[in-house]
XYZ file of C-alpha atoms in Angstrom:
332
model
C 95.321 19.486 -37.441
C 92.808 21.868 -39.025
C 90.006 20.248 -37.032
C 91.966 20.514 -33.777
C 92.740 24.191 -34.421
C 89.114 24.988 -35.138
C 87.917 23.186 -31.989
C 90.547 24.898 -29.830
C 89.524 28.293 -31.169
C 85.851 27.575 -30.592
C 86.282 26.569 -26.962
C 88.667 29.387 -25.992
C 86.842 31.449 -23.321
C 85.924 34.781 -24.907
C 85.765 36.611 -21.578
C 89.490 36.045 -21.006
C 90.448 38.338 -23.859
C 92.955 37.135 -26.440
C 93.768 33.434 -26.033
C 97.295 32.297 -25.072
C 97.441 30.068 -28.159
C 95.864 30.391 -31.588
C 95.564 27.941 -34.450
C 94.640 28.949 -37.987
C 92.534 26.495 -39.988
C 92.324 27.524 -43.649
C 91.467 25.824 -46.918
C 93.027 26.740 -50.252
C 90.209 27.408 -52.699
C 92.217 29.004 -55.490
C 95.799 28.926 -56.743
C 96.700 32.342 -58.114
C 99.025 33.018 -61.046
C 101.345 34.961 -58.747
C 101.279 37.192 -55.699
C 101.655 40.904 -55.235
C 104.547 40.673 -57.715
C 105.221 38.033 -60.411
C 108.122 36.494 -58.448
C 105.823 35.527 -55.544
C 103.725 32.345 -55.354
C 100.176 32.883 -54.104
C 96.850 31.286 -53.327
C 93.515 32.203 -51.780
C 92.910 30.449 -48.468
C 89.614 30.845 -46.633
C 88.359 30.237 -43.123
C 84.901 29.173 -41.998
C 84.009 32.810 -41.281
C 80.538 33.521 -42.735
C 79.910 36.192 -45.365
C 83.554 36.306 -46.381
C 85.749 35.292 -49.318
C 84.392 31.742 -49.099
C 81.126 33.172 -50.472
C 82.740 34.979 -53.420
C 81.193 34.103 -56.789
C 82.692 35.318 -60.062
C 80.061 35.896 -62.748
C 82.369 36.746 -65.657
C 85.815 37.924 -66.659
C 89.466 36.990 -66.368
C 90.914 35.087 -63.432
C 91.118 37.130 -60.247
C 94.621 38.125 -59.205
C 96.168 38.502 -55.745
C 95.942 42.299 -56.019
C 92.356 42.105 -57.312
C 91.359 40.169 -54.199
C 93.069 42.647 -51.883
C 91.235 45.516 -53.571
C 87.909 43.649 -53.555
C 88.172 43.208 -49.802
C 89.084 46.875 -49.273
C 86.333 48.063 -51.615
C 83.563 46.084 -49.934
C 84.833 47.090 -46.494
C 84.609 50.739 -47.555
C 80.897 50.602 -48.444
C 79.707 48.266 -45.688
C 79.042 50.961 -43.071
C 76.103 52.413 -45.036
C 73.417 49.818 -44.393
C 70.449 51.835 -45.664
C 71.944 54.020 -48.413
C 73.371 53.003 -51.799
C 77.132 53.540 -51.602
C 79.978 53.207 -54.097
C 83.727 53.021 -53.507
C 86.413 53.200 -56.177
C 89.643 51.576 -55.017
C 93.269 51.699 -56.175
C 95.957 49.906 -54.153
C 93.430 49.229 -51.337
C 92.689 52.940 -50.841
C 89.663 54.875 -52.121
C 90.161 57.389 -54.904
C 86.398 57.983 -54.818
C 83.563 57.245 -52.428
C 79.978 58.479 -52.195
C 76.427 57.711 -51.121
C 73.253 58.646 -52.994
C 69.638 57.688 -53.547
C 70.537 55.122 -56.223
C 73.600 53.063 -57.136
C 74.117 54.800 -60.496
C 74.186 58.228 -58.869
C 76.519 56.984 -56.120
C 78.902 55.783 -58.853
C 78.792 59.093 -60.727
C 79.517 61.015 -57.526
C 82.346 58.663 -56.531
C 83.946 58.768 -59.977
C 83.918 62.569 -59.941
C 86.203 62.579 -56.885
C 89.237 61.695 -59.002
C 88.280 60.460 -62.488
C 91.899 60.017 -63.605
C 92.718 57.627 -60.756
C 89.464 55.697 -61.346
C 91.020 54.174 -64.497
C 91.851 50.513 -63.863
C 90.146 50.470 -60.477
C 88.067 48.040 -58.453
C 84.546 49.394 -57.897
C 82.227 48.180 -55.149
C 78.573 48.717 -54.316
C 76.681 47.828 -51.149
C 73.475 47.216 -53.092
C 72.252 45.406 -56.187
C 73.728 46.712 -59.457
C 71.036 47.447 -62.032
C 71.153 48.217 -65.747
C 71.388 51.988 -65.235
C 74.446 51.554 -63.009
C 76.155 49.213 -65.466
C 75.517 51.654 -68.316
C 76.919 54.542 -66.262
C 80.182 52.585 -65.984
C 80.376 51.608 -69.653
C 82.948 54.225 -70.738
C 85.436 53.495 -67.927
C 88.108 50.788 -67.913
C 87.567 48.832 -64.696
C 89.419 45.759 -63.418
C 86.638 44.470 -61.151
C 83.095 45.419 -60.197
C 81.859 43.809 -56.989
C 78.430 43.903 -55.360
C 76.115 41.637 -53.360
C 74.087 40.931 -56.521
C 73.485 42.009 -60.125
C 70.350 42.302 -62.235
C 70.416 40.183 -65.394
C 70.173 43.384 -67.463
C 73.336 44.691 -65.793
C 75.188 41.454 -66.530
C 74.144 41.795 -70.181
C 75.749 45.255 -70.300
C 78.946 43.999 -68.638
C 79.126 41.048 -71.060
C 80.329 43.450 -73.761
C 83.590 43.741 -71.794
C 84.909 40.184 -71.782
C 87.924 40.931 -69.568
C 85.913 42.730 -66.877
C 85.697 40.686 -63.708
C 82.192 40.737 -62.208
C 82.075 39.442 -58.651
C 79.291 38.811 -56.156
C 80.245 39.069 -52.482
C 78.146 39.686 -49.369
C 78.401 43.288 -48.256
C 78.814 42.561 -44.550
C 82.185 43.297 -42.993
C 81.918 39.767 -41.636
C 81.402 38.337 -38.209
C 83.210 39.876 -35.272
C 86.584 38.170 -35.443
C 90.280 38.582 -34.863
C 92.489 40.471 -37.293
C 95.937 39.051 -38.094
C 98.939 41.048 -39.328
C 101.965 39.042 -40.434
C 105.293 40.044 -38.886
C 108.639 38.252 -38.897
C 108.262 34.981 -37.071
C 104.677 35.531 -36.003
C 101.477 37.533 -36.137
C 100.142 40.631 -34.478
C 96.569 39.866 -33.443
C 93.856 42.373 -32.618
C 90.099 42.683 -32.554
C 88.704 43.402 -35.996
C 87.949 47.105 -36.325
C 84.245 47.856 -36.413
C 83.028 51.262 -37.544
C 80.724 52.854 -34.981
C 77.998 54.870 -36.758
C 76.727 56.405 -33.515
C 77.440 60.093 -32.917
C 75.940 60.218 -29.414
C 79.333 60.686 -27.757
C 80.600 63.284 -30.216
C 81.410 66.681 -28.744
C 81.576 70.180 -30.229
C 84.334 72.152 -28.452
C 84.193 75.161 -30.786
C 82.115 78.313 -30.450
C 80.174 77.524 -33.621
C 78.201 74.313 -33.986
C 77.891 72.653 -37.411
C 74.914 73.550 -39.561
C 72.482 70.805 -40.575
C 74.192 70.500 -43.967
C 77.611 70.306 -42.324
C 76.406 67.628 -39.895
C 75.263 65.472 -42.825
C 78.618 65.779 -44.567
C 80.607 65.330 -41.346
C 78.866 62.021 -40.630
C 79.564 60.873 -44.179
C 83.189 62.038 -44.075
C 83.892 60.287 -40.757
C 82.556 57.004 -42.167
C 84.456 57.423 -45.440
C 87.837 58.363 -43.947
C 87.881 55.061 -42.013
C 88.733 53.250 -45.262
C 91.624 55.582 -46.195
C 95.230 54.688 -45.312
C 96.726 56.734 -42.464
C 97.582 59.539 -42.172
C 94.156 60.062 -43.727
C 92.352 63.291 -44.592
C 89.108 63.392 -46.576
C 87.255 66.449 -47.869
C 83.533 66.006 -48.460
C 80.591 67.894 -49.900
C 77.072 66.607 -50.579
C 77.932 63.147 -49.193
C 80.795 62.482 -51.558
C 84.535 62.777 -51.256
C 85.993 65.670 -53.229
C 89.620 65.269 -52.138
C 91.546 62.490 -50.407
C 94.965 62.723 -48.786
C 96.180 59.203 -47.985
C 99.249 57.543 -46.531
C 101.365 60.618 -45.875
C 103.932 60.617 -43.095
C 102.700 63.937 -41.676
C 99.078 64.929 -41.182
C 99.564 68.428 -42.567
C 100.873 66.900 -45.821
C 97.706 64.786 -46.048
C 95.653 67.986 -45.643
C 97.691 69.614 -48.417
C 97.241 66.594 -50.688
C 93.472 66.397 -50.140
C 93.094 70.089 -50.996
C 95.404 69.746 -54.003
C 93.479 66.747 -55.373
C 90.153 68.550 -54.929
C 91.386 71.642 -56.760
C 92.978 69.509 -59.464
C 89.501 68.260 -60.383
C 88.018 71.764 -59.949
C 85.943 70.820 -56.916
C 84.816 73.720 -54.738
C 86.774 73.351 -51.505
C 85.230 76.440 -49.939
C 82.274 75.288 -47.858
C 83.415 71.665 -47.694
C 84.031 69.638 -44.534
C 87.150 67.729 -43.514
C 87.598 64.422 -41.684
C 90.875 63.347 -40.087
C 91.383 59.739 -38.963
C 93.708 60.859 -36.146
C 94.152 63.952 -34.010
C 95.945 67.062 -35.237
C 99.355 67.210 -33.501
C 99.655 70.912 -34.366
C 97.320 73.661 -35.537
C 98.973 73.821 -38.979
C 96.515 71.345 -40.522
C 93.549 73.393 -39.311
C 95.171 76.609 -40.565
C 95.730 75.063 -43.989
C 92.142 73.808 -44.142
C 90.831 77.238 -43.139
C 92.889 78.938 -45.839
C 91.225 76.667 -48.411
C 87.726 77.510 -47.157
C 86.875 74.388 -45.128
C 84.042 75.272 -42.736
C 83.767 72.183 -40.497
C 86.105 69.461 -39.238
C 85.574 66.080 -37.589
C 88.520 64.464 -35.801
C 89.096 62.217 -32.769
C 90.867 64.708 -30.517
C 93.386 63.625 -27.905
C 96.358 65.824 -28.795
C 98.309 67.597 -26.044
C 97.635 70.695 -28.162
C 93.864 70.221 -28.403
C 93.299 73.683 -26.919
C 95.439 75.243 -29.671
C 93.576 73.222 -32.307
C 90.198 74.454 -31.042
C 91.508 78.015 -30.769
C 92.612 77.898 -34.422
C 89.187 76.604 -35.452
C 87.456 79.380 -33.496
C 89.709 81.988 -35.048
C 88.501 80.931 -38.510
C 84.852 80.291 -37.504
C 85.262 76.567 -38.184
C 82.853 74.194 -36.468
C 84.765 71.251 -35.022
C 83.441 67.881 -33.890
C 85.489 65.554 -31.671
C 84.544 61.862 -31.837
C 86.750 60.569 -29.016
C 88.243 57.660 -30.975
C 90.616 57.388 -33.901
C 90.372 55.233 -37.047
C 93.931 54.359 -38.111
C 94.333 52.040 -41.092
C 97.752 50.632 -41.964
């Protein structure tokens, strides 16, 4: 049956869009102690997809749990869009509480941890580059559930060995081959194309009177990439290519703006002069007004609201540079 499903999937004409029938062929490679909660049975099943969980290799530590694996996947997804820069994500409950890029992995970790050092306790931390001794030493005073990266220097593994319970995992950094994404619903699955972050800014537009400065452009590009890994409604404040405040999973966008500002101020980050990324359009001008009151100077968002003119007018009123990308990045 697995063979038949794989063959049927292979020969389904791609140009026809989603196929009328789908078969899932998966192999159980690990039985887990329990699922998301102790009352749930669980296992890790993998497909033939390259550069995925099939290629996971645990170098040390306790057995991986169901929730560990969810967070590992989210953490590696979060750093995968930076192909040429060391990046670090710090994940709790599949959402970043810190994310940054830098010239070296150790510095990326320090910047990411500074986003919200309290929430970083008990996290899963991912890197898109090799972890060296300096990076491992920078993490030595923090309790971490899992550290995951494409590879580790032997000197880094020696540092991690002092923490016997720490799970050290190697996993390819790629977001995987272009594939279908499955969401379980009652009696079936919702199926969609796997979301792929588009790093190009060629189609971005600036509808405001003021264009972003060079520094703002750098942080806007970072913030737009980073907010893609935050649960909707998602707002991310950034400065110097690191998140300084994250508002995730709120039912109203203005509340996510409030939360991002609150979290930044809680850690004494300077909000004034920062930039803001929103994964969806602003339905009202209130989110822009709140950002302006906190000192945000530039915003990147997809646009598409029936009140776009009001949103741009509010930005102009506060001398905010606004960039419209033309596509949203919801994550549920």
